[in-house]
Amino acid sequence: MFIMKQITTAQFNGVTYNIVVMDEASIATVPGIDMTVCSLYNHAYATHASFVDEREVRERHWHFKPGDVVLDVGAAFGSYAITAALQGAVVYAFEPNLFCRSILEENIAVNPEFPIQVVSLGLHEKSGWFDPDANIFSNDQVNPGCLRVVSLDE
């Protein structure tokens, strides 16, 4: 059981890096948390599970050379962004969701040696607002759950 917020370690190809893990009480304080999506327990579990659950995929297929530029679109909590930066890539982590981005920024803060630039936007075929629950694009923010998106061309 996790006690509040802790820093623990994960590994990628034998290299250790830090991640932030949270219990239900601490996850409830993260900006942007949406309790209509799932329970506090599920939110807390998800913040660190992606680092473990997708480890084999990253180790098999997620390889970069120093200086490569990586766009992590929908970076969530940073499991791919951090492991790309760990290999020397320059990473731009696009994450429009405030809750995910808040945890992503905490994970980057406990790994200050990695060059990751967080972009608080999503990518879409055109610029505007996207409602992921309704799968609707709009030129205006029609509800608070809409995410700001831009096209890669902008």
PDB file of C-alpha atoms in Angstrom:
ATOM      1  CA  MET A   1       0.000   0.000   0.000  1.00  0.00           C
ATOM      2  CA  PHE A   2       1.314   3.430  -0.925  1.00  0.00           C
ATOM      3  CA  ILE A   3       1.446   6.081   1.753  1.00  0.00           C
ATOM      4  CA  MET A   4       0.508   9.470   0.322  1.00  0.00           C
ATOM      5  CA  LYS A   5       2.926  10.499  -2.427  1.00  0.00           C
ATOM      6  CA  GLN A   6       6.240   8.694  -2.840  1.00  0.00           C
ATOM      7  CA  ILE A   7       9.077   8.564  -5.321  1.00  0.00           C
ATOM      8  CA  THR A   8       9.957   5.067  -6.441  1.00  0.00           C
ATOM      9  CA  THR A   9      12.048   3.713  -9.290  1.00  0.00           C
ATOM     10  CA  ALA A  10      11.386   1.976 -12.580  1.00  0.00           C
ATOM     11  CA  GLN A  11      13.778   0.584 -15.183  1.00  0.00           C
ATOM     12  CA  PHE A  12      14.244   0.786 -18.916  1.00  0.00           C
ATOM     13  CA  ASN A  13      16.854  -1.439 -20.561  1.00  0.00           C
ATOM     14  CA  GLY A  14      18.694  -1.726 -17.268  1.00  0.00           C
ATOM     15  CA  VAL A  15      18.711   2.011 -16.497  1.00  0.00           C
ATOM     16  CA  THR A  16      16.844   3.201 -13.416  1.00  0.00           C
ATOM     17  CA  TYR A  17      14.701   6.343 -13.321  1.00  0.00           C
ATOM     18  CA  ASN A  18      12.218   7.836 -10.841  1.00  0.00           C
ATOM     19  CA  ILE A  19       8.414   7.909 -10.866  1.00  0.00           C
ATOM     20  CA  VAL A  20       5.884   9.411  -8.495  1.00  0.00           C
ATOM     21  CA  VAL A  21       3.297   7.039  -7.017  1.00  0.00           C
ATOM     22  CA  MET A  22       0.267   8.175  -5.037  1.00  0.00           C
ATOM     23  CA  ASP A  23      -2.362   6.703  -2.781  1.00  0.00           C
ATOM     24  CA  GLU A  24      -6.050   7.621  -2.910  1.00  0.00           C
ATOM     25  CA  ALA A  25      -5.714  10.547  -0.489  1.00  0.00           C
ATOM     26  CA  SER A  26      -2.908  12.219  -2.433  1.00  0.00           C
ATOM     27  CA  ILE A  27      -4.412  11.549  -5.877  1.00  0.00           C
ATOM     28  CA  ALA A  28      -7.532  13.446  -4.770  1.00  0.00           C
ATOM     29  CA  THR A  29      -5.424  16.619  -4.516  1.00  0.00           C
ATOM     30  CA  VAL A  30      -4.081  16.517  -8.091  1.00  0.00           C
ATOM     31  CA  PRO A  31      -5.387  19.400 -10.245  1.00  0.00           C
ATOM     32  CA  GLY A  32      -7.886  18.286 -12.873  1.00  0.00           C
ATOM     33  CA  ILE A  33      -8.975  15.026 -11.236  1.00  0.00           C
ATOM     34  CA  ASP A  34     -12.332  13.878 -12.621  1.00  0.00           C
ATOM     35  CA  MET A  35     -14.194  11.586 -10.272  1.00  0.00           C
ATOM     36  CA  THR A  36     -16.876  10.901 -12.896  1.00  0.00           C
ATOM     37  CA  VAL A  37     -14.357   8.821 -14.861  1.00  0.00           C
ATOM     38  CA  CYS A  38     -13.303   6.298 -12.209  1.00  0.00           C
ATOM     39  CA  SER A  39     -12.543   5.848  -8.520  1.00  0.00           C
ATOM     40  CA  LEU A  40      -9.659   7.382  -6.602  1.00  0.00           C
ATOM     41  CA  TYR A  41      -8.110   3.913  -6.385  1.00  0.00           C
ATOM     42  CA  ASN A  42      -8.193   3.494 -10.175  1.00  0.00           C
ATOM     43  CA  HIS A  43      -6.732   6.971 -10.697  1.00  0.00           C
ATOM     44  CA  ALA A  44      -3.940   6.224  -8.219  1.00  0.00           C
ATOM     45  CA  TYR A  45      -3.212   2.828  -9.801  1.00  0.00           C
ATOM     46  CA  ALA A  46      -3.129   4.252 -13.334  1.00  0.00           C
ATOM     47  CA  THR A  47      -0.524   6.883 -12.480  1.00  0.00           C
ATOM     48  CA  HIS A  48       2.173   4.254 -12.027  1.00  0.00           C
ATOM     49  CA  ALA A  49       0.785   1.166 -13.794  1.00  0.00           C
ATOM     50  CA  SER A  50       1.684   2.402 -17.281  1.00  0.00           C
ATOM     51  CA  PHE A  51       5.340   2.394 -16.283  1.00  0.00           C
ATOM     52  CA  VAL A  52       5.087  -1.313 -15.417  1.00  0.00           C
ATOM     53  CA  ASP A  53       2.348  -2.636 -17.715  1.00  0.00           C
ATOM     54  CA  GLU A  54       3.912  -1.372 -20.964  1.00  0.00           C
ATOM     55  CA  ARG A  55       7.545  -1.981 -20.046  1.00  0.00           C
ATOM     56  CA  GLU A  56       8.033  -4.866 -22.488  1.00  0.00           C
ATOM     57  CA  VAL A  57       6.592  -2.863 -25.401  1.00  0.00           C
ATOM     58  CA  ARG A  58       8.956   0.029 -24.680  1.00  0.00           C
ATOM     59  CA  GLU A  59      11.989  -2.218 -24.300  1.00  0.00           C
ATOM     60  CA  ARG A  60      11.275  -3.975 -27.606  1.00  0.00           C
ATOM     61  CA  HIS A  61      10.194  -1.077 -29.794  1.00  0.00           C
ATOM     62  CA  TRP A  62      10.984   2.290 -28.174  1.00  0.00           C
ATOM     63  CA  HIS A  63      14.578   3.005 -29.225  1.00  0.00           C
ATOM     64  CA  PHE A  64      16.188   6.333 -30.035  1.00  0.00           C
ATOM     65  CA  LYS A  65      19.614   7.823 -30.592  1.00  0.00           C
ATOM     66  CA  PRO A  66      20.908  10.822 -28.655  1.00  0.00           C
ATOM     67  CA  GLY A  67      19.609  13.992 -30.286  1.00  0.00           C
ATOM     68  CA  ASP A  68      16.565  12.368 -31.915  1.00  0.00           C
ATOM     69  CA  VAL A  69      13.437  14.494 -31.573  1.00  0.00           C
ATOM     70  CA  VAL A  70      10.384  12.684 -30.218  1.00  0.00           C
ATOM     71  CA  LEU A  71       6.794  13.949 -30.135  1.00  0.00           C
ATOM     72  CA  ASP A  72       4.907  12.015 -27.460  1.00  0.00           C
ATOM     73  CA  VAL A  73       1.303  12.801 -28.358  1.00  0.00           C
ATOM     74  CA  GLY A  74      -1.017  12.069 -25.462  1.00  0.00           C
ATOM     75  CA  ALA A  75       1.906  11.681 -23.088  1.00  0.00           C
ATOM     76  CA  ALA A  76      -0.329  10.878 -20.088  1.00  0.00           C
ATOM     77  CA  PHE A  77       1.943  10.286 -17.074  1.00  0.00           C
ATOM     78  CA  GLY A  78       5.201  10.152 -19.054  1.00  0.00           C
ATOM     79  CA  SER A  79       6.172   6.496 -19.337  1.00  0.00           C
ATOM     80  CA  TYR A  80       7.166   6.886 -22.997  1.00  0.00           C
ATOM     81  CA  ALA A  81       8.453  10.480 -22.755  1.00  0.00           C
ATOM     82  CA  ILE A  82      10.787   9.669 -19.876  1.00  0.00           C
ATOM     83  CA  THR A  83      12.186   6.518 -21.470  1.00  0.00           C
ATOM     84  CA  ALA A  84      12.822   8.358 -24.750  1.00  0.00           C
ATOM     85  CA  ALA A  85      14.626  11.156 -22.880  1.00  0.00           C
ATOM     86  CA  LEU A  86      16.573   8.574 -20.892  1.00  0.00           C
ATOM     87  CA  GLN A  87      18.089   7.453 -24.220  1.00  0.00           C
ATOM     88  CA  GLY A  88      19.163  11.002 -25.071  1.00  0.00           C
ATOM     89  CA  ALA A  89      16.226  12.046 -27.244  1.00  0.00           C
ATOM     90  CA  VAL A  90      14.817  15.559 -27.026  1.00  0.00           C
ATOM     91  CA  VAL A  91      11.164  15.037 -26.134  1.00  0.00           C
ATOM     92  CA  TYR A  92       8.079  17.184 -26.619  1.00  0.00           C
ATOM     93  CA  ALA A  93       5.295  15.696 -24.497  1.00  0.00           C
ATOM     94  CA  PHE A  94       1.846  16.840 -25.686  1.00  0.00           C
ATOM     95  CA  GLU A  95      -0.783  16.403 -22.960  1.00  0.00           C
ATOM     96  CA  PRO A  96      -3.942  18.550 -22.930  1.00  0.00           C
ATOM     97  CA  ASN A  97      -5.574  16.850 -19.914  1.00  0.00           C
ATOM     98  CA  LEU A  98      -4.802  18.779 -16.710  1.00  0.00           C
ATOM     99  CA  PHE A  99      -4.855  15.708 -14.442  1.00  0.00           C
ATOM    100  CA  CYS A 100      -2.470  13.687 -16.630  1.00  0.00           C
ATOM    101  CA  ARG A 101      -0.262  16.706 -17.288  1.00  0.00           C
ATOM    102  CA  SER A 102       0.018  17.458 -13.557  1.00  0.00           C
ATOM    103  CA  ILE A 103       1.367  13.976 -12.866  1.00  0.00           C
ATOM    104  CA  LEU A 104       3.537  14.075 -15.997  1.00  0.00           C
ATOM    105  CA  GLU A 105       5.140  17.281 -14.711  1.00  0.00           C
ATOM    106  CA  GLU A 106       5.759  15.674 -11.309  1.00  0.00           C
ATOM    107  CA  ASN A 107       7.433  12.698 -12.989  1.00  0.00           C
ATOM    108  CA  ILE A 108       9.631  15.029 -15.026  1.00  0.00           C
ATOM    109  CA  ALA A 109      10.509  17.025 -11.898  1.00  0.00           C
ATOM    110  CA  VAL A 110      11.909  13.892 -10.203  1.00  0.00           C
ATOM    111  CA  ASN A 111      14.035  13.244 -13.329  1.00  0.00           C
ATOM    112  CA  PRO A 112      15.494  16.718 -13.953  1.00  0.00           C
ATOM    113  CA  GLU A 113      18.313  15.390 -16.104  1.00  0.00           C
ATOM    114  CA  PHE A 114      15.941  14.489 -18.958  1.00  0.00           C
ATOM    115  CA  PRO A 115      15.207  17.076 -21.683  1.00  0.00           C
ATOM    116  CA  ILE A 116      11.402  16.938 -21.824  1.00  0.00           C
ATOM    117  CA  GLN A 117       9.312  19.927 -22.869  1.00  0.00           C
ATOM    118  CA  VAL A 118       5.650  19.653 -21.841  1.00  0.00           C
ATOM    119  CA  VAL A 119       3.127  21.142 -24.271  1.00  0.00           C
ATOM    120  CA  SER A 120      -0.316  21.648 -22.735  1.00  0.00           C
ATOM    121  CA  LEU A 121      -2.131  21.026 -26.015  1.00  0.00           C
ATOM    122  CA  GLY A 122      -3.401  18.031 -27.918  1.00  0.00           C
ATOM    123  CA  LEU A 123      -2.759  17.407 -31.604  1.00  0.00           C
ATOM    124  CA  HIS A 124      -5.627  17.160 -34.071  1.00  0.00           C
ATOM    125  CA  GLU A 125      -6.118  17.595 -37.793  1.00  0.00           C
ATOM    126  CA  LYS A 126      -7.198  21.200 -37.147  1.00  0.00           C
ATOM    127  CA  SER A 127      -7.034  23.676 -34.280  1.00  0.00           C
ATOM    128  CA  GLY A 128      -9.879  24.209 -31.839  1.00  0.00           C
ATOM    129  CA  TRP A 129     -11.457  22.251 -28.992  1.00  0.00           C
ATOM    130  CA  PHE A 130     -12.064  18.516 -28.754  1.00  0.00           C
ATOM    131  CA  ASP A 131     -14.511  16.786 -26.424  1.00  0.00           C
ATOM    132  CA  PRO A 132     -13.078  13.270 -25.957  1.00  0.00           C
ATOM    133  CA  ASP A 133     -16.199  11.972 -24.189  1.00  0.00           C
ATOM    134  CA  ALA A 134     -18.544  12.959 -27.026  1.00  0.00           C
ATOM    135  CA  ASN A 135     -15.897  12.615 -29.776  1.00  0.00           C
ATOM    136  CA  ILE A 136     -16.834  16.087 -31.043  1.00  0.00           C
ATOM    137  CA  PHE A 137     -14.575  18.808 -32.450  1.00  0.00           C
ATOM    138  CA  SER A 138     -15.560  22.484 -32.134  1.00  0.00           C
ATOM    139  CA  ASN A 139     -14.047  25.879 -32.814  1.00  0.00           C
ATOM    140  CA  ASP A 140     -15.187  26.966 -29.336  1.00  0.00           C
ATOM    141  CA  GLN A 141     -14.930  25.409 -25.889  1.00  0.00           C
ATOM    142  CA  VAL A 142     -18.478  24.057 -25.527  1.00  0.00           C
ATOM    143  CA  ASN A 143     -17.980  22.513 -22.065  1.00  0.00           C
ATOM    144  CA  PRO A 144     -15.289  22.349 -19.360  1.00  0.00           C
ATOM    145  CA  GLY A 145     -14.240  18.843 -20.440  1.00  0.00           C
ATOM    146  CA  CYS A 146     -13.072  20.015 -23.859  1.00  0.00           C
ATOM    147  CA  LEU A 147      -9.361  19.889 -24.576  1.00  0.00           C
ATOM    148  CA  ARG A 148      -7.454  22.542 -26.528  1.00  0.00           C
ATOM    149  CA  VAL A 149      -5.967  21.052 -29.695  1.00  0.00           C
ATOM    150  CA  VAL A 150      -3.812  22.372 -32.525  1.00  0.00           C
ATOM    151  CA  SER A 151      -2.725  20.968 -35.838  1.00  0.00           C
ATOM    152  CA  LEU A 152       0.892  19.944 -36.228  1.00  0.00           C
ATOM    153  CA  ASP A 153       1.174  22.453 -39.066  1.00  0.00           C
ATOM    154  CA  GLU A 154       0.679  25.400 -36.702  1.00  0.00           C
TER     155      GLU A 154
END
